[in-house]
Amino acid sequence: MAVIEISGKQIELDADGHLKNLSDWNEDIAKALAQEEGIPELTDRHWLVINYMRQEFQKNNDAPSIRKLTKESGVDTKELYQLFPKGPAKKAAKIAGLPKPKGCI
Amino acid sequence: MNNQTEEIKKVSIIISRGSLDGVYPGLILSNGARMEGIEANLFFTFFGMDAIIDKRMDNLSIATVGNAAMRLPWGQKMPTWLGIIPGMASFATWMMKKEMEKLDVPPVREFLQMIKDAGAGIYACKLAMDMFHLERKDLWEGVDDILTVGDFYQKAAGGPIIFT
């Protein structure tokens, strides 16, 4: 089991490198995970996506599809890919402290 | 280049069929590639062109004739002769579109826009354009370019090619 240390706290990760315990998540951990994914700073637009994803996860127990995300969060597809280059679905879920999305869309 | 143990960084997908079930796998694969941060090119040829012809892309359908895997809504295998009954193809198409909408799979036009916005290249085949007497104005506005086979191989360099 992989463990990372964030501000002096040991955080467990699952096999995909996502947080093992969703309750470990907080904004500092999101910032640290973002840095690891090559996103140096989380802007308001990043937070909009992250918070929307967390909210959807609590409702459906899975991350939303990109289509749903772009329709409901107010961040369109182009911007989403700019905010989370190299794979928005997985990266945003990871930073939001959620497991890897289950869907194909 | 196509060493299976290496991570895929780029993929080129050819869509050669124009039925709904012929087009969607390529759309899902290319969108999925971009979602994973994989560079993607989509190349439409032969009857696959219907998916990027502006007047046709919203009306793709399922082939019920000669489709041995076709099932009736309650799961029983559909006798293939039933496929010729008028309205069967549109019924099957309606059913599949309904099921896809439930899974949040967008219609062709919206899906292509999503794939384009995600940064994938969308190309039409030059030979198919000539063969079907098509012009640039007949195509969906999002098509990036019309390519020859040679152009396509150049674009595809560095990653696997998937033919659908």
Short mmCIF file of C-alpha atoms in Angstrom, two decimals:
data_model
loop_
_atom_site.label_atom_id
_atom_site.label_comp_id
_atom_site.label_asym_id
_atom_site.label_seq_id
_atom_site.Cartn_x
_atom_site.Cartn_y
_atom_site.Cartn_z
CA MET A 1 0.00 0.00 0.00
CA ALA A 2 1.43 3.33 -1.05
CA VAL A 3 1.58 6.10 1.50
CA ILE A 4 2.36 9.77 0.92
CA GLU A 5 3.25 12.32 3.49
CA ILE A 6 1.41 15.61 3.30
CA SER A 7 2.16 18.33 5.86
CA GLY A 8 3.47 15.78 8.31
CA LYS A 9 0.52 13.42 7.98
CA GLN A 10 0.71 9.92 6.50
CA ILE A 11 -1.99 9.46 3.85
CA GLU A 12 -2.83 6.05 2.42
CA LEU A 13 -3.41 5.66 -1.34
CA ASP A 14 -5.25 2.94 -3.28
CA ALA A 15 -3.79 0.90 -6.14
CA ASP A 16 -4.58 3.70 -8.63
CA GLY A 17 -2.82 6.34 -6.52
CA HIS A 18 -6.09 7.89 -5.35
CA LEU A 19 -6.87 8.51 -1.66
CA LYS A 20 -7.84 5.31 0.09
CA ASN A 21 -9.96 7.03 2.72
CA LEU A 22 -12.11 9.81 1.36
CA SER A 23 -12.28 11.30 4.84
CA ASP A 24 -8.54 12.08 4.70
CA TRP A 25 -9.24 14.78 2.11
CA ASN A 26 -8.93 18.47 2.79
CA GLU A 27 -7.91 21.51 0.75
CA ASP A 28 -4.21 21.22 1.63
CA ILE A 29 -4.19 17.62 0.48
CA ALA A 30 -5.91 18.68 -2.76
CA LYS A 31 -3.16 21.25 -3.32
CA ALA A 32 -0.44 18.67 -2.67
CA LEU A 33 -2.08 16.11 -4.98
CA ALA A 34 -2.44 18.79 -7.67
CA GLN A 35 1.27 19.58 -7.45
CA GLU A 36 2.03 15.91 -7.95
CA GLU A 37 -0.13 15.98 -11.09
CA GLY A 38 1.78 18.96 -12.46
CA ILE A 39 -0.79 21.61 -11.56
CA PRO A 40 1.20 24.17 -9.55
CA GLU A 41 -1.74 26.25 -8.40
CA LEU A 42 -5.43 25.54 -7.99
CA THR A 43 -7.49 28.48 -9.26
CA ASP A 44 -11.15 29.27 -8.55
CA ARG A 45 -12.01 27.41 -11.75
CA HIS A 46 -10.19 24.29 -10.54
CA TRP A 47 -12.08 24.49 -7.24
CA LEU A 48 -15.36 24.82 -9.09
CA VAL A 49 -14.69 21.47 -10.80
CA ILE A 50 -13.32 19.81 -7.65
CA ASN A 51 -16.24 20.86 -5.48
CA TYR A 52 -18.78 19.86 -8.14
CA MET A 53 -17.17 16.43 -8.45
CA ARG A 54 -17.20 15.89 -4.69
CA GLN A 55 -20.81 16.95 -4.50
CA GLU A 56 -21.80 14.54 -7.32
CA PHE A 57 -19.82 11.72 -5.76
CA GLN A 58 -21.70 12.10 -2.51
CA LYS A 59 -24.99 11.79 -4.42
CA ASN A 60 -24.14 8.94 -6.83
CA ASN A 61 -21.10 7.24 -5.35
CA ASP A 62 -19.23 7.79 -8.62
CA ALA A 63 -17.59 10.76 -10.31
CA PRO A 64 -19.81 12.45 -12.95
CA SER A 65 -19.26 11.91 -16.69
CA ILE A 66 -17.44 14.70 -18.51
CA ARG A 67 -20.66 15.51 -20.34
CA LYS A 68 -22.58 15.99 -17.10
CA LEU A 69 -19.72 17.88 -15.54
CA THR A 70 -19.41 20.35 -18.40
CA LYS A 71 -23.19 20.83 -18.60
CA GLU A 72 -23.70 21.46 -14.91
CA SER A 73 -20.51 22.93 -13.47
CA GLY A 74 -20.22 25.86 -15.89
CA VAL A 75 -16.75 24.79 -17.05
CA ASP A 76 -16.84 23.74 -20.73
CA THR A 77 -14.88 20.88 -22.31
CA LYS A 78 -12.08 23.07 -23.68
CA GLU A 79 -11.52 24.78 -20.35
CA LEU A 80 -11.72 21.49 -18.48
CA TYR A 81 -8.85 20.11 -20.55
CA GLN A 82 -6.87 23.30 -19.97
CA LEU A 83 -7.41 23.11 -16.23
CA PHE A 84 -6.55 19.43 -16.00
CA PRO A 85 -4.27 18.65 -18.92
CA LYS A 86 -3.32 15.01 -19.48
CA GLY A 87 -6.70 13.61 -18.55
CA PRO A 88 -9.38 15.63 -16.78
CA ALA A 89 -11.56 12.76 -15.56
CA LYS A 90 -8.89 10.93 -13.63
CA LYS A 91 -6.82 13.94 -12.57
CA ALA A 92 -9.75 15.96 -11.26
CA ALA A 93 -11.13 12.93 -9.41
CA LYS A 94 -7.76 12.27 -7.85
CA ILE A 95 -7.28 15.85 -6.68
CA ALA A 96 -10.86 15.86 -5.37
CA GLY A 97 -9.92 12.87 -3.22
CA LEU A 98 -12.24 10.49 -5.09
CA PRO A 99 -11.53 7.02 -6.49
CA LYS A 100 -10.88 6.52 -10.21
CA PRO A 101 -14.16 7.14 -12.13
CA LYS A 102 -15.98 3.95 -13.13
CA GLY A 103 -17.59 5.18 -16.36
CA CYS A 104 -16.27 5.17 -19.95
CA ILE A 105 -17.70 8.55 -20.91
CA MET B 1 6.54 1.78 -31.25
CA ASN B 2 3.59 -0.52 -30.54
CA ASN B 3 5.30 -2.34 -27.75
CA GLN B 4 2.37 -3.43 -25.58
CA THR B 5 4.31 -2.97 -22.35
CA GLU B 6 4.76 0.73 -23.05
CA GLU B 7 2.13 3.25 -22.10
CA ILE B 8 0.02 4.42 -25.08
CA LYS B 9 0.64 8.12 -25.71
CA LYS B 10 -1.09 8.54 -29.03
CA VAL B 11 -3.75 6.71 -31.00
CA SER B 12 -5.32 7.04 -34.46
CA ILE B 13 -8.79 5.66 -35.00
CA ILE B 14 -10.35 4.96 -38.40
CA ILE B 15 -14.15 4.88 -38.66
CA SER B 16 -15.20 3.14 -41.87
CA ARG B 17 -18.82 2.21 -41.21
CA GLY B 18 -21.82 4.49 -41.13
CA SER B 19 -24.32 2.67 -38.92
CA LEU B 20 -24.84 3.88 -35.38
CA ASP B 21 -23.11 0.79 -34.01
CA GLY B 22 -20.34 1.25 -36.59
CA VAL B 23 -19.60 4.83 -35.54
CA TYR B 24 -19.91 4.83 -31.75
CA PRO B 25 -17.03 2.51 -30.82
CA GLY B 26 -14.58 4.87 -32.54
CA LEU B 27 -16.13 7.92 -30.86
CA ILE B 28 -16.01 6.30 -27.44
CA LEU B 29 -12.42 5.15 -27.96
CA SER B 30 -11.21 8.58 -29.06
CA ASN B 31 -13.04 10.44 -26.30
CA GLY B 32 -11.75 7.89 -23.80
CA ALA B 33 -8.21 8.40 -25.10
CA ARG B 34 -8.41 12.15 -24.50
CA MET B 35 -9.88 11.58 -21.04
CA GLU B 36 -6.75 9.58 -20.24
CA GLY B 37 -4.46 12.25 -21.64
CA ILE B 38 -3.71 10.25 -24.79
CA GLU B 39 -3.35 12.19 -28.04
CA ALA B 40 -6.07 11.12 -30.51
CA ASN B 41 -6.84 11.45 -34.23
CA LEU B 42 -10.12 10.39 -35.80
CA PHE B 43 -10.16 9.56 -39.48
CA PHE B 44 -13.46 9.00 -41.32
CA THR B 45 -13.62 7.01 -44.53
CA PHE B 46 -16.11 5.14 -46.76
CA PHE B 47 -19.55 4.90 -45.14
CA GLY B 48 -18.10 6.25 -41.91
CA MET B 49 -18.23 9.61 -43.73
CA ASP B 50 -21.94 9.77 -42.86
CA ALA B 51 -20.95 10.65 -39.29
CA ILE B 52 -19.30 13.88 -40.48
CA ILE B 53 -21.71 14.80 -43.29
CA ASP B 54 -23.69 17.65 -41.83
CA LYS B 55 -27.04 16.60 -43.30
CA ARG B 56 -26.70 12.96 -42.28
CA MET B 57 -24.89 12.85 -38.96
CA ASP B 58 -28.03 13.30 -36.87
CA ASN B 59 -29.82 10.44 -38.59
CA LEU B 60 -27.51 7.43 -38.35
CA SER B 61 -29.32 4.17 -37.75
CA ILE B 62 -28.81 0.55 -36.82
CA ALA B 63 -28.83 -2.17 -39.47
CA THR B 64 -31.48 -4.76 -38.58
CA VAL B 65 -31.10 -6.76 -41.79
CA GLY B 66 -28.29 -9.29 -41.67
CA ASN B 67 -27.50 -8.51 -38.04
CA ALA B 68 -27.32 -11.94 -36.41
CA ALA B 69 -26.74 -10.55 -32.91
CA MET B 70 -29.96 -8.50 -32.89
CA ARG B 71 -32.16 -9.10 -29.84
CA LEU B 72 -35.78 -8.26 -29.13
CA PRO B 73 -36.44 -5.91 -26.19
CA TRP B 74 -37.20 -8.86 -23.89
CA GLY B 75 -33.85 -10.48 -24.69
CA GLN B 76 -34.92 -13.16 -27.17
CA LYS B 77 -32.90 -13.46 -30.36
CA MET B 78 -34.61 -11.61 -33.22
CA PRO B 79 -35.28 -13.81 -36.28
CA THR B 80 -33.25 -12.09 -39.01
CA TRP B 81 -36.22 -11.97 -41.42
CA LEU B 82 -38.00 -9.64 -38.97
CA GLY B 83 -35.36 -7.05 -39.81
CA ILE B 84 -37.00 -6.34 -43.17
CA ILE B 85 -40.31 -5.25 -41.64
CA PRO B 86 -40.83 -1.53 -42.25
CA GLY B 87 -40.06 0.47 -39.13
CA MET B 88 -37.82 -2.19 -37.57
CA ALA B 89 -34.58 -0.27 -38.16
CA SER B 90 -36.00 2.95 -36.79
CA PHE B 91 -37.41 1.13 -33.77
CA ALA B 92 -34.04 -0.51 -33.02
CA THR B 93 -32.31 2.83 -33.51
CA TRP B 94 -34.74 4.56 -31.16
CA MET B 95 -34.20 1.86 -28.53
CA MET B 96 -30.42 2.11 -28.70
CA LYS B 97 -30.42 5.92 -28.59
CA LYS B 98 -32.64 5.79 -25.53
CA GLU B 99 -30.32 3.33 -23.76
CA MET B 100 -27.25 5.40 -24.65
CA GLU B 101 -28.82 8.60 -23.36
CA LYS B 102 -29.36 6.81 -20.03
CA LEU B 103 -25.61 6.14 -19.90
CA ASP B 104 -24.91 9.79 -20.74
CA VAL B 105 -23.53 8.92 -24.20
CA PRO B 106 -24.18 12.03 -26.33
CA PRO B 107 -25.70 12.05 -29.84
CA VAL B 108 -23.15 11.96 -32.70
CA ARG B 109 -22.94 15.72 -33.32
CA GLU B 110 -22.58 16.62 -29.66
CA PHE B 111 -20.11 13.78 -29.09
CA LEU B 112 -17.92 14.91 -32.00
CA GLN B 113 -17.91 18.49 -30.67
CA MET B 114 -16.91 17.16 -27.25
CA ILE B 115 -14.07 15.11 -28.79
CA LYS B 116 -12.91 18.10 -30.82
CA ASP B 117 -13.01 20.41 -27.78
CA ALA B 118 -11.02 17.76 -25.93
CA GLY B 119 -8.27 18.36 -28.47
CA ALA B 120 -8.57 15.40 -30.85
CA GLY B 121 -8.03 15.88 -34.60
CA ILE B 122 -10.99 15.07 -36.88
CA TYR B 123 -10.23 14.21 -40.49
CA ALA B 124 -12.06 13.15 -43.64
CA CYS B 125 -10.69 10.78 -46.28
CA LYS B 126 -9.88 12.41 -49.62
CA LEU B 127 -10.73 9.32 -51.67
CA ALA B 128 -14.11 8.90 -49.99
CA MET B 129 -14.83 12.60 -50.61
CA ASP B 130 -14.17 12.12 -54.33
CA MET B 131 -16.00 8.81 -54.52
CA PHE B 132 -19.17 10.13 -52.91
CA HIS B 133 -18.91 13.49 -54.78
CA LEU B 134 -18.65 15.44 -51.53
CA GLU B 135 -17.35 18.94 -51.00
CA ARG B 136 -15.99 20.65 -47.92
CA LYS B 137 -19.30 22.48 -47.47
CA ASP B 138 -21.11 19.14 -47.12
CA LEU B 139 -19.05 18.26 -44.05
CA TRP B 140 -19.62 19.11 -40.41
CA GLU B 141 -17.86 22.41 -39.65
CA GLY B 142 -15.67 20.80 -37.01
CA VAL B 143 -13.72 18.64 -39.48
CA ASP B 144 -10.09 19.79 -39.32
CA ASP B 145 -8.89 18.67 -42.73
CA ILE B 146 -9.29 16.32 -45.69
CA LEU B 147 -6.40 13.88 -45.88
CA THR B 148 -4.87 11.46 -48.34
CA VAL B 149 -3.71 8.07 -47.10
CA GLY B 150 -0.17 9.41 -47.02
CA ASP B 151 -1.18 12.41 -44.91
CA PHE B 152 -2.97 10.07 -42.55
CA TYR B 153 0.09 7.90 -41.98
CA GLN B 154 2.12 11.01 -41.24
CA LYS B 155 -0.45 12.13 -38.67
CA ALA B 156 -0.60 8.64 -37.17
CA ALA B 157 3.16 8.37 -36.67
CA GLY B 158 4.19 7.36 -33.17
CA GLY B 159 1.12 5.43 -32.05
CA PRO B 160 -1.16 2.50 -32.85
CA ILE B 161 -3.87 2.68 -35.53
CA ILE B 162 -7.28 1.22 -34.72
CA PHE B 163 -9.58 0.33 -37.61
CA THR B 164 -13.29 0.15 -36.85
#
